[in-house]
């Protein structure tokens, strides 16, 4: 069987980082880990070809070669994925679809012609799909029936199918699931509340494979909550550290975790010893009442700002997600988020308006309250909310636009980044006896030159940029390259903050026009009723 595996294109978003990635000569941010894991679960006597549309387009030769086309994607891929399914069907191809989007909204993929819906987690449903193909079945829907697979049986992803040089970082996964119950989150819907982990040996074997393929840069642990099972993650880190030391620390790691990481100094020290450089935290809001409303109780057990301070002081840079639009939220939430980000020196802050994702607790509550606007969702930063909030949507949108604009003001961003890296420079890092010598990269040198020219001569940061850089060289020389790398993200956000403002203001005008028409219609109808009654 000749199977073409296709991953849809990301539209411009907070995480796309187009300008920054192109600076270093790469095509996209991270590879489609789910799809290369699918490739490892499929029969290995099948002929497999992978096309990541963020790297290149599917060409005629790919379509002609394929006997079946397998798609996977997230909700953010919706438009591109549905278009690709239609294209495959127009070429007479059999189509199979899986992944988070198809699992959440299967009918949308079926409506455009998907033949096989391979839903839920692939370790269970892919063998069912393969069996149906072997029997000659022309279509089917394959579900796990609520069973969650044992991920210790998951094979090593097929990294060999990737063009490694096209990516800014590689990705691995240690665990699935999260023990918390945040109302808006779809992770617990897709993967459950009991975190399931791979074995340390299993994860290290994946890293060994990446090492053998020649990868020597950042690896993103894509777990939605890396520390969901603290016992197992500590066992992993205790085995990973000697492997990293033996190999000369060939990788740096990023991951996502809950804020309670700050309460476990041993865990933070282990992460630093294994070369974890940053962690993404779901802070959401500094407003405690909003956290309680959305059932994010883990963020109310300790002072959020103190938690961020402890993590940075331990040697791990913090990235964080923030949301505006919770029920009962008081006016000024956007400004409070901006002030929190400034106070805690978080360089990269993902700021979004709340969206109700399919099948989440929030979705079902809003559906019951008849507040949902449509039966789909989008998690892009350039779309209005998909439900009726408890305060005026105009007020929320205006605070969001201003907040995003203020967060990514070039000077504010540079100031936060510098303050963060000065704190990181004071951390107590373990001594590394041996570090592998990485090959010289002319593209990285070119990128650094462009950053220094743009931010040191062209932008309004030009005065502060050089003072901060020389201070970094003096006080935190080991962090200079990482510091400049984070500075490079400004190349993306300068454009993206303008797009956020333009798109949200446009949708707001459309929303207001619709509201005015509705009010006019209601008023006219009321006048007609009065006239008839009289």
Short mmCIF file of C-alpha atoms in Angstrom, two decimals, residues 78 82 85 101-102 105-114 117 375-377:
data_model
loop_
_atom_site.label_atom_id
_atom_site.label_comp_id
_atom_site.label_asym_id
_atom_site.label_seq_id
_atom_site.Cartn_x
_atom_site.Cartn_y
_atom_site.Cartn_z
CA UNK A 78 -9.45 23.33 9.83
CA UNK A 82 -10.87 20.44 4.60
CA UNK A 85 -9.54 16.43 1.68
CA UNK A 101 -9.69 18.10 14.91
CA UNK A 102 -11.29 15.04 13.33
CA UNK A 105 -15.64 17.49 14.90
CA UNK A 106 -15.77 14.30 12.78
CA UNK A 107 -18.88 15.33 10.83
CA UNK A 108 -17.00 18.26 9.22
CA UNK A 109 -14.45 15.88 7.66
CA UNK A 110 -17.15 13.41 6.61
CA UNK A 111 -19.16 16.17 4.93
CA UNK A 112 -16.27 16.88 2.52
CA UNK A 113 -15.80 13.22 1.61
CA UNK A 114 -13.45 11.50 4.09
CA UNK A 117 -12.38 8.35 10.24
CA UNK A 375 -21.06 24.66 16.28
CA UNK A 376 -17.40 25.10 15.42
CA UNK A 377 -14.39 26.80 16.98
#
